[in-house]
Every structure is written in structure tokens, then in C-alpha cells.
JSON list of C-alpha atoms in Angstrom, two decimals:
[
{"chain": "H", "resi": 1314, "resn": "UNK", "atom": "CA", "xyz": [-11.14, 195.60, 170.41]},
{"chain": "H", "resi": 1315, "resn": "UNK", "atom": "CA", "xyz": [-14.11, 195.50, 172.71]},
{"chain": "H", "resi": 1316, "resn": "UNK", "atom": "CA", "xyz": [-17.80, 195.54, 171.89]},
{"chain": "H", "resi": 1317, "resn": "UNK", "atom": "CA", "xyz": [-18.75, 199.06, 170.94]},
{"chain": "H", "resi": 1318, "resn": "UNK", "atom": "CA", "xyz": [-15.23, 199.90, 169.72]},
{"chain": "H", "resi": 1319, "resn": "UNK", "atom": "CA", "xyz": [-15.06, 201.02, 166.12]},
{"chain": "H", "resi": 1320, "resn": "UNK", "atom": "CA", "xyz": [-12.16, 199.70, 164.06]},
{"chain": "H", "resi": 1321, "resn": "UNK", "atom": "CA", "xyz": [-10.02, 202.37, 162.42]},
{"chain": "H", "resi": 1322, "resn": "UNK", "atom": "CA", "xyz": [-10.79, 203.17, 158.78]},
{"chain": "H", "resi": 1323, "resn": "UNK", "atom": "CA", "xyz": [-7.51, 201.65, 157.56]},
{"chain": "H", "resi": 1324, "resn": "UNK", "atom": "CA", "xyz": [-8.84, 198.22, 158.58]},
{"chain": "H", "resi": 1325, "resn": "UNK", "atom": "CA", "xyz": [-11.79, 198.51, 156.18]},
{"chain": "H", "resi": 1326, "resn": "UNK", "atom": "CA", "xyz": [-10.19, 199.94, 153.03]},
{"chain": "H", "resi": 1327, "resn": "UNK", "atom": "CA", "xyz": [-7.92, 198.37, 150.46]},
{"chain": "H", "resi": 1328, "resn": "UNK", "atom": "CA", "xyz": [-4.30, 199.21, 151.23]},
{"chain": "H", "resi": 1329, "resn": "UNK", "atom": "CA", "xyz": [-1.60, 199.86, 148.64]},
{"chain": "H", "resi": 1330, "resn": "UNK", "atom": "CA", "xyz": [2.07, 198.97, 149.05]},
{"chain": "H", "resi": 1331, "resn": "UNK", "atom": "CA", "xyz": [2.88, 202.68, 149.30]},
{"chain": "H", "resi": 1332, "resn": "UNK", "atom": "CA", "xyz": [0.36, 203.24, 152.08]},
{"chain": "H", "resi": 1333, "resn": "UNK", "atom": "CA", "xyz": [1.52, 200.20, 153.99]},
{"chain": "H", "resi": 1334, "resn": "UNK", "atom": "CA", "xyz": [5.14, 201.29, 153.65]},
{"chain": "H", "resi": 1335, "resn": "UNK", "atom": "CA", "xyz": [4.32, 204.56, 155.39]},
{"chain": "H", "resi": 1336, "resn": "UNK", "atom": "CA", "xyz": [2.79, 202.89, 158.47]},
{"chain": "H", "resi": 1337, "resn": "UNK", "atom": "CA", "xyz": [4.84, 202.55, 161.68]},
{"chain": "H", "resi": 1338, "resn": "UNK", "atom": "CA", "xyz": [5.97, 199.03, 162.66]},
{"chain": "H", "resi": 1339, "resn": "UNK", "atom": "CA", "xyz": [3.64, 199.07, 165.67]},
{"chain": "H", "resi": 1340, "resn": "UNK", "atom": "CA", "xyz": [0.66, 199.36, 163.30]},
{"chain": "H", "resi": 1341, "resn": "UNK", "atom": "CA", "xyz": [1.94, 196.54, 161.06]},
{"chain": "H", "resi": 1342, "resn": "UNK", "atom": "CA", "xyz": [2.99, 194.10, 163.81]},
{"chain": "H", "resi": 1343, "resn": "UNK", "atom": "CA", "xyz": [-0.37, 192.42, 164.48]},
{"chain": "H", "resi": 1344, "resn": "UNK", "atom": "CA", "xyz": [-1.66, 192.26, 160.93]},
{"chain": "H", "resi": 1345, "resn": "UNK", "atom": "CA", "xyz": [-1.15, 190.73, 157.52]},
{"chain": "H", "resi": 1346, "resn": "UNK", "atom": "CA", "xyz": [-2.37, 192.19, 154.23]},
{"chain": "H", "resi": 1347, "resn": "UNK", "atom": "CA", "xyz": [-4.22, 189.82, 151.88]},
{"chain": "H", "resi": 1348, "resn": "UNK", "atom": "CA", "xyz": [-5.44, 191.08, 148.51]},
{"chain": "H", "resi": 1349, "resn": "UNK", "atom": "CA", "xyz": [-5.00, 194.62, 149.83]},
{"chain": "H", "resi": 1350, "resn": "UNK", "atom": "CA", "xyz": [-7.17, 194.11, 152.90]},
{"chain": "H", "resi": 1351, "resn": "UNK", "atom": "CA", "xyz": [-5.98, 194.15, 156.51]},
{"chain": "H", "resi": 1352, "resn": "UNK", "atom": "CA", "xyz": [-6.30, 190.80, 158.26]},
{"chain": "H", "resi": 1353, "resn": "UNK", "atom": "CA", "xyz": [-5.82, 190.91, 162.02]},
{"chain": "H", "resi": 1354, "resn": "UNK", "atom": "CA", "xyz": [-3.67, 188.09, 163.36]},
{"chain": "H", "resi": 1355, "resn": "UNK", "atom": "CA", "xyz": [-4.68, 186.50, 166.65]},
{"chain": "H", "resi": 1356, "resn": "UNK", "atom": "CA", "xyz": [-2.29, 187.28, 169.47]},
{"chain": "H", "resi": 1357, "resn": "UNK", "atom": "CA", "xyz": [0.18, 184.40, 169.69]},
{"chain": "H", "resi": 1358, "resn": "UNK", "atom": "CA", "xyz": [0.69, 182.50, 172.92]},
{"chain": "H", "resi": 1359, "resn": "UNK", "atom": "CA", "xyz": [4.05, 182.41, 174.67]},
{"chain": "H", "resi": 1360, "resn": "UNK", "atom": "CA", "xyz": [4.35, 178.72, 173.67]},
{"chain": "H", "resi": 1361, "resn": "UNK", "atom": "CA", "xyz": [3.70, 179.62, 170.01]},
{"chain": "H", "resi": 1362, "resn": "UNK", "atom": "CA", "xyz": [6.33, 182.38, 170.06]},
{"chain": "H", "resi": 1363, "resn": "UNK", "atom": "CA", "xyz": [8.84, 180.12, 171.82]},
{"chain": "H", "resi": 1364, "resn": "UNK", "atom": "CA", "xyz": [8.42, 177.40, 169.20]},
{"chain": "H", "resi": 1365, "resn": "UNK", "atom": "CA", "xyz": [8.94, 179.88, 166.38]},
{"chain": "H", "resi": 1366, "resn": "UNK", "atom": "CA", "xyz": [12.01, 181.39, 168.06]},
{"chain": "H", "resi": 1367, "resn": "UNK", "atom": "CA", "xyz": [13.64, 178.02, 168.87]},
{"chain": "H", "resi": 1368, "resn": "UNK", "atom": "CA", "xyz": [13.03, 176.82, 165.31]},
{"chain": "H", "resi": 1369, "resn": "UNK", "atom": "CA", "xyz": [14.46, 180.04, 163.83]},
{"chain": "H", "resi": 1370, "resn": "UNK", "atom": "CA", "xyz": [17.49, 179.86, 166.13]},
{"chain": "H", "resi": 1371, "resn": "UNK", "atom": "CA", "xyz": [18.20, 176.23, 165.14]},
{"chain": "H", "resi": 1372, "resn": "UNK", "atom": "CA", "xyz": [17.86, 177.05, 161.43]},
{"chain": "H", "resi": 1373, "resn": "UNK", "atom": "CA", "xyz": [20.09, 180.11, 161.85]},
{"chain": "H", "resi": 1374, "resn": "UNK", "atom": "CA", "xyz": [22.78, 178.07, 163.61]},
{"chain": "H", "resi": 1375, "resn": "UNK", "atom": "CA", "xyz": [22.73, 175.32, 160.95]},
{"chain": "H", "resi": 1376, "resn": "UNK", "atom": "CA", "xyz": [22.39, 177.52, 157.87]},
{"chain": "H", "resi": 1377, "resn": "UNK", "atom": "CA", "xyz": [25.89, 178.94, 157.68]},
{"chain": "H", "resi": 1378, "resn": "UNK", "atom": "CA", "xyz": [26.89, 182.46, 156.68]},
{"chain": "H", "resi": 1379, "resn": "UNK", "atom": "CA", "xyz": [24.78, 182.68, 153.49]},
{"chain": "H", "resi": 1380, "resn": "UNK", "atom": "CA", "xyz": [21.43, 182.46, 155.29]},
{"chain": "H", "resi": 1381, "resn": "UNK", "atom": "CA", "xyz": [19.69, 184.13, 158.24]},
{"chain": "H", "resi": 1382, "resn": "UNK", "atom": "CA", "xyz": [16.64, 182.92, 160.11]},
{"chain": "H", "resi": 1383, "resn": "UNK", "atom": "CA", "xyz": [14.32, 185.15, 162.09]},
{"chain": "H", "resi": 1384, "resn": "UNK", "atom": "CA", "xyz": [10.74, 185.48, 163.29]},
{"chain": "H", "resi": 1385, "resn": "UNK", "atom": "CA", "xyz": [7.78, 187.75, 162.70]},
{"chain": "H", "resi": 1386, "resn": "UNK", "atom": "CA", "xyz": [8.53, 190.06, 159.80]},
{"chain": "H", "resi": 1387, "resn": "UNK", "atom": "CA", "xyz": [6.79, 190.74, 156.51]},
{"chain": "H", "resi": 1388, "resn": "UNK", "atom": "CA", "xyz": [7.36, 188.75, 153.36]},
{"chain": "H", "resi": 1389, "resn": "UNK", "atom": "CA", "xyz": [5.87, 190.61, 150.39]},
{"chain": "H", "resi": 1390, "resn": "UNK", "atom": "CA", "xyz": [4.19, 187.95, 148.23]},
{"chain": "H", "resi": 1391, "resn": "UNK", "atom": "CA", "xyz": [2.73, 190.41, 145.70]},
{"chain": "H", "resi": 1392, "resn": "UNK", "atom": "CA", "xyz": [2.46, 194.17, 145.18]},
{"chain": "H", "resi": 1393, "resn": "UNK", "atom": "CA", "xyz": [-0.95, 194.49, 143.48]},
{"chain": "H", "resi": 1394, "resn": "UNK", "atom": "CA", "xyz": [-3.17, 193.77, 145.18]},
{"chain": "H", "resi": 1395, "resn": "UNK", "atom": "CA", "xyz": [-0.82, 193.94, 148.15]},
{"chain": "H", "resi": 1396, "resn": "UNK", "atom": "CA", "xyz": [-0.23, 190.65, 149.96]},
{"chain": "H", "resi": 1397, "resn": "UNK", "atom": "CA", "xyz": [2.15, 190.61, 152.92]},
{"chain": "H", "resi": 1398, "resn": "UNK", "atom": "CA", "xyz": [2.41, 187.60, 155.17]},
{"chain": "H", "resi": 1399, "resn": "UNK", "atom": "CA", "xyz": [4.29, 187.35, 158.50]},
{"chain": "H", "resi": 1400, "resn": "UNK", "atom": "CA", "xyz": [5.51, 183.76, 158.75]},
{"chain": "H", "resi": 1401, "resn": "UNK", "atom": "CA", "xyz": [6.36, 182.54, 162.22]},
{"chain": "H", "resi": 1402, "resn": "UNK", "atom": "CA", "xyz": [9.92, 181.71, 161.08]},
{"chain": "H", "resi": 1403, "resn": "UNK", "atom": "CA", "xyz": [11.69, 182.75, 157.89]},
{"chain": "H", "resi": 1404, "resn": "UNK", "atom": "CA", "xyz": [15.01, 181.58, 156.42]},
{"chain": "H", "resi": 1405, "resn": "UNK", "atom": "CA", "xyz": [16.28, 184.24, 154.01]},
{"chain": "H", "resi": 1406, "resn": "UNK", "atom": "CA", "xyz": [19.46, 185.15, 152.11]},
{"chain": "H", "resi": 1407, "resn": "UNK", "atom": "CA", "xyz": [21.93, 186.91, 154.41]},
{"chain": "H", "resi": 1408, "resn": "UNK", "atom": "CA", "xyz": [22.85, 189.44, 151.72]},
{"chain": "H", "resi": 1409, "resn": "UNK", "atom": "CA", "xyz": [19.25, 190.74, 151.77]},
{"chain": "H", "resi": 1410, "resn": "UNK", "atom": "CA", "xyz": [19.17, 191.62, 155.48]},
{"chain": "H", "resi": 1411, "resn": "UNK", "atom": "CA", "xyz": [18.80, 195.33, 154.70]},
{"chain": "H", "resi": 1412, "resn": "UNK", "atom": "CA", "xyz": [16.45, 194.89, 151.72]},
{"chain": "H", "resi": 1413, "resn": "UNK", "atom": "CA", "xyz": [12.87, 195.94, 152.40]},
{"chain": "H", "resi": 1414, "resn": "UNK", "atom": "CA", "xyz": [10.46, 194.48, 151.65]},
{"chain": "H", "resi": 1415, "resn": "UNK", "atom": "CA", "xyz": [11.63, 190.89, 151.88]},
{"chain": "H", "resi": 1416, "resn": "UNK", "atom": "CA", "xyz": [10.37, 189.11, 148.77]},
{"chain": "H", "resi": 1417, "resn": "UNK", "atom": "CA", "xyz": [9.90, 185.40, 147.97]},
{"chain": "H", "resi": 1418, "resn": "UNK", "atom": "CA", "xyz": [13.11, 185.31, 145.91]},
{"chain": "H", "resi": 1419, "resn": "UNK", "atom": "CA", "xyz": [15.01, 186.23, 149.10]},
{"chain": "H", "resi": 1420, "resn": "UNK", "atom": "CA", "xyz": [13.40, 183.39, 151.09]},
{"chain": "H", "resi": 1421, "resn": "UNK", "atom": "CA", "xyz": [14.32, 179.69, 151.11]},
{"chain": "H", "resi": 1422, "resn": "UNK", "atom": "CA", "xyz": [12.02, 178.41, 153.86]},
{"chain": "H", "resi": 1423, "resn": "UNK", "atom": "CA", "xyz": [9.00, 179.61, 155.83]},
{"chain": "H", "resi": 1424, "resn": "UNK", "atom": "CA", "xyz": [7.47, 177.92, 158.85]},
{"chain": "H", "resi": 1425, "resn": "UNK", "atom": "CA", "xyz": [4.11, 178.39, 160.51]},
{"chain": "H", "resi": 1426, "resn": "UNK", "atom": "CA", "xyz": [3.19, 177.29, 164.02]},
{"chain": "H", "resi": 1427, "resn": "UNK", "atom": "CA", "xyz": [-0.47, 176.27, 163.96]},
{"chain": "H", "resi": 1428, "resn": "UNK", "atom": "CA", "xyz": [-2.54, 177.77, 166.77]},
{"chain": "H", "resi": 1429, "resn": "UNK", "atom": "CA", "xyz": [-6.24, 177.83, 167.55]},
{"chain": "H", "resi": 1430, "resn": "UNK", "atom": "CA", "xyz": [-7.73, 180.16, 164.96]},
{"chain": "H", "resi": 1431, "resn": "UNK", "atom": "CA", "xyz": [-4.98, 179.67, 162.36]},
{"chain": "H", "resi": 1432, "resn": "UNK", "atom": "CA", "xyz": [-5.63, 176.06, 161.34]},
{"chain": "H", "resi": 1433, "resn": "UNK", "atom": "CA", "xyz": [-7.23, 176.65, 157.93]},
{"chain": "H", "resi": 1434, "resn": "UNK", "atom": "CA", "xyz": [-4.95, 179.56, 157.06]},
{"chain": "H", "resi": 1435, "resn": "UNK", "atom": "CA", "xyz": [-1.75, 177.67, 157.96]},
{"chain": "H", "resi": 1436, "resn": "UNK", "atom": "CA", "xyz": [-2.82, 174.29, 156.51]},
{"chain": "H", "resi": 1437, "resn": "UNK", "atom": "CA", "xyz": [-4.44, 175.45, 153.27]},
{"chain": "H", "resi": 1438, "resn": "UNK", "atom": "CA", "xyz": [-4.31, 179.17, 152.41]},
{"chain": "H", "resi": 1439, "resn": "UNK", "atom": "CA", "xyz": [-0.68, 179.99, 153.21]},
{"chain": "H", "resi": 1440, "resn": "UNK", "atom": "CA", "xyz": [0.54, 176.71, 151.71]},
{"chain": "H", "resi": 1441, "resn": "UNK", "atom": "CA", "xyz": [-0.95, 177.75, 148.37]},
{"chain": "H", "resi": 1442, "resn": "UNK", "atom": "CA", "xyz": [0.26, 181.35, 148.59]},
{"chain": "H", "resi": 1443, "resn": "UNK", "atom": "CA", "xyz": [3.84, 180.44, 149.55]},
{"chain": "H", "resi": 1444, "resn": "UNK", "atom": "CA", "xyz": [4.03, 177.80, 146.80]},
{"chain": "H", "resi": 1445, "resn": "UNK", "atom": "CA", "xyz": [2.67, 180.10, 144.11]},
{"chain": "H", "resi": 1446, "resn": "UNK", "atom": "CA", "xyz": [5.19, 182.76, 145.15]},
{"chain": "H", "resi": 1447, "resn": "UNK", "atom": "CA", "xyz": [8.04, 180.24, 144.68]},
{"chain": "H", "resi": 1448, "resn": "UNK", "atom": "CA", "xyz": [9.30, 179.68, 148.25]},
{"chain": "H", "resi": 1449, "resn": "UNK", "atom": "CA", "xyz": [11.10, 176.33, 148.13]},
{"chain": "H", "resi": 1450, "resn": "UNK", "atom": "CA", "xyz": [10.37, 174.90, 151.58]},
{"chain": "H", "resi": 1451, "resn": "UNK", "atom": "CA", "xyz": [7.33, 175.15, 153.86]},
{"chain": "H", "resi": 1452, "resn": "UNK", "atom": "CA", "xyz": [7.27, 173.65, 157.36]},
{"chain": "H", "resi": 1453, "resn": "UNK", "atom": "CA", "xyz": [4.17, 173.47, 159.53]},
{"chain": "H", "resi": 1454, "resn": "UNK", "atom": "CA", "xyz": [4.39, 172.81, 163.27]},
{"chain": "H", "resi": 1455, "resn": "UNK", "atom": "CA", "xyz": [1.34, 171.29, 164.96]},
{"chain": "H", "resi": 1456, "resn": "UNK", "atom": "CA", "xyz": [0.66, 170.23, 168.53]},
{"chain": "H", "resi": 1457, "resn": "UNK", "atom": "CA", "xyz": [0.40, 166.44, 168.88]},
{"chain": "H", "resi": 1458, "resn": "UNK", "atom": "CA", "xyz": [-1.78, 164.75, 171.49]},
{"chain": "H", "resi": 1459, "resn": "UNK", "atom": "CA", "xyz": [1.44, 163.57, 173.19]},
{"chain": "H", "resi": 1460, "resn": "UNK", "atom": "CA", "xyz": [2.51, 167.18, 173.79]},
{"chain": "H", "resi": 1461, "resn": "UNK", "atom": "CA", "xyz": [5.55, 166.91, 171.52]},
{"chain": "H", "resi": 1462, "resn": "UNK", "atom": "CA", "xyz": [5.02, 168.85, 168.29]},
{"chain": "H", "resi": 1463, "resn": "UNK", "atom": "CA", "xyz": [4.68, 167.31, 164.85]},
{"chain": "H", "resi": 1464, "resn": "UNK", "atom": "CA", "xyz": [6.52, 169.00, 162.00]},
{"chain": "H", "resi": 1465, "resn": "UNK", "atom": "CA", "xyz": [5.20, 168.57, 158.47]},
{"chain": "H", "resi": 1466, "resn": "UNK", "atom": "CA", "xyz": [7.69, 169.43, 155.74]},
{"chain": "H", "resi": 1467, "resn": "UNK", "atom": "CA", "xyz": [6.80, 170.41, 152.18]},
{"chain": "H", "resi": 1468, "resn": "UNK", "atom": "CA", "xyz": [9.02, 170.93, 149.15]},
{"chain": "H", "resi": 1469, "resn": "UNK", "atom": "CA", "xyz": [8.08, 173.04, 146.13]},
{"chain": "H", "resi": 1470, "resn": "UNK", "atom": "CA", "xyz": [7.57, 171.35, 142.78]},
{"chain": "H", "resi": 1471, "resn": "UNK", "atom": "CA", "xyz": [8.72, 174.18, 140.48]},
{"chain": "H", "resi": 1472, "resn": "UNK", "atom": "CA", "xyz": [6.81, 172.81, 137.49]},
{"chain": "H", "resi": 1473, "resn": "UNK", "atom": "CA", "xyz": [3.43, 172.95, 139.20]},
{"chain": "H", "resi": 1474, "resn": "UNK", "atom": "CA", "xyz": [4.20, 175.71, 141.77]},
{"chain": "H", "resi": 1475, "resn": "UNK", "atom": "CA", "xyz": [2.64, 173.46, 144.40]},
{"chain": "H", "resi": 1476, "resn": "UNK", "atom": "CA", "xyz": [4.19, 171.74, 147.39]},
{"chain": "H", "resi": 1477, "resn": "UNK", "atom": "CA", "xyz": [4.85, 168.03, 147.55]},
{"chain": "H", "resi": 1478, "resn": "UNK", "atom": "CA", "xyz": [4.48, 166.49, 150.98]},
{"chain": "H", "resi": 1479, "resn": "UNK", "atom": "CA", "xyz": [7.81, 165.75, 152.60]},
{"chain": "H", "resi": 1480, "resn": "UNK", "atom": "CA", "xyz": [8.54, 163.94, 155.82]},
{"chain": "H", "resi": 1481, "resn": "UNK", "atom": "CA", "xyz": [6.60, 164.29, 159.05]},
{"chain": "H", "resi": 1482, "resn": "UNK", "atom": "CA", "xyz": [8.72, 164.46, 162.18]},
{"chain": "H", "resi": 1483, "resn": "UNK", "atom": "CA", "xyz": [8.04, 163.76, 165.84]},
{"chain": "H", "resi": 1484, "resn": "UNK", "atom": "CA", "xyz": [10.75, 163.79, 168.45]},
{"chain": "H", "resi": 1485, "resn": "UNK", "atom": "CA", "xyz": [13.57, 165.07, 166.24]},
{"chain": "H", "resi": 1486, "resn": "UNK", "atom": "CA", "xyz": [13.66, 166.86, 162.89]},
{"chain": "H", "resi": 1487, "resn": "UNK", "atom": "CA", "xyz": [16.59, 165.49, 160.91]},
{"chain": "H", "resi": 1488, "resn": "UNK", "atom": "CA", "xyz": [16.84, 166.75, 157.34]},
{"chain": "H", "resi": 1489, "resn": "UNK", "atom": "CA", "xyz": [19.57, 167.16, 154.74]},
{"chain": "H", "resi": 1490, "resn": "UNK", "atom": "CA", "xyz": [17.75, 169.83, 152.71]},
{"chain": "H", "resi": 1491, "resn": "UNK", "atom": "CA", "xyz": [17.84, 172.78, 152.49]},
{"chain": "H", "resi": 1492, "resn": "UNK", "atom": "CA", "xyz": [20.98, 171.94, 154.55]},
{"chain": "H", "resi": 1493, "resn": "UNK", "atom": "CA", "xyz": [21.72, 169.41, 157.28]},
{"chain": "H", "resi": 1494, "resn": "UNK", "atom": "CA", "xyz": [19.88, 170.31, 160.47]},
{"chain": "H", "resi": 1495, "resn": "UNK", "atom": "CA", "xyz": [18.77, 168.36, 163.51]},
{"chain": "H", "resi": 1496, "resn": "UNK", "atom": "CA", "xyz": [16.28, 169.86, 165.97]},
{"chain": "H", "resi": 1497, "resn": "UNK", "atom": "CA", "xyz": [15.03, 168.20, 169.14]},
{"chain": "H", "resi": 1498, "resn": "UNK", "atom": "CA", "xyz": [11.28, 168.84, 169.06]},
{"chain": "H", "resi": 1499, "resn": "UNK", "atom": "CA", "xyz": [11.13, 168.34, 172.81]},
{"chain": "H", "resi": 1500, "resn": "UNK", "atom": "CA", "xyz": [12.67, 171.82, 173.03]},
{"chain": "H", "resi": 1501, "resn": "UNK", "atom": "CA", "xyz": [9.72, 173.23, 171.13]}
]
């Protein structure tokens, strides 16, 4: 929006799950809903989108037939007040591909690519929200000074509903959980 442009009313009023469900995908694509309020997401760079897509493709290839990985779709964290997040990459149960909305119990792993303007949200806010909703794995991709990304992995402690820090990877991600996967970070 430019100076002098007035935001539509739906950006200033609390939104219910029913209202949100009636909106066209084009209206939902650039936003998240947090505590019922619309939060505009900054437009992602081509590099950001490429990193998310390459990560999702690698997870999809390694996951086997029971899991799918994809980018940029809603995960419904709670209904009231409505909270929908759009992780940069999501690994979800293959048998829920046609289930809408995607809920935390369908999701095994979410990943966020940190960009200018998303640092606090990706490092603090979403970590807490994803953990409290019960998503087992959270990965955060950050740009290192060397140009090769750093990947921070987190694993849910079910007793506390908080993430424990996992490994930090540069160069190559090589993990055995949630399944064996190796990703050359130079591709990201």
C-alpha cells in the first residue's frame, strides 16, 4: 500500500475461522492471522522462496510415501481466536493432503527462512506457537556471513511443550530424525 491508501476493513477487524474460510486464496496468500487479527507478511525475496522450495523438495524426496512436504500454505494453530501461520516449508502426513485446514496434528516439521523483517517472529514468536501447538520439529534457516545458510534445528519436548535446541548445520544438513535426510546447504 502507498501513503494515502486506506487498508480494507478486513485488515482492522477480528476475523473468525468461518470468515477466513470464505476468503479467496488470493486474499489469504500474503497474510497470516494471529489472535484473529490480520498480519501482513513481507513479500519474500526470490532467494527466500528458493531456499524454502529446495528444502521442501529435499524433505519430500527423503520422507517416503507417508509424508509430503510443500511451501506456503496455512497451518491452523487454533480456532478461537483464529491463528493461522504460513510456514515457509511444511512436512505433513500424506493422508491429509485433501484435509483443510491443515492442523498441527497433521504436521511433523515446519521450517522458517529468516528474512529482514521476520527475525523476531521467526526466532521467538513462531517457535513458541509451533511448540505449544505440538509440532515435533522446527527448523530455522538463517543467512551466515559466509553466504552459506545456517540451519538451526529444534525438537519438541512433549512434557514442557517447548523446543529443545538441536544441532546447528552449515554446509550440509545430515539428520536421522524425523527420518534420514542429507541436504547440501550450498544449494540453498
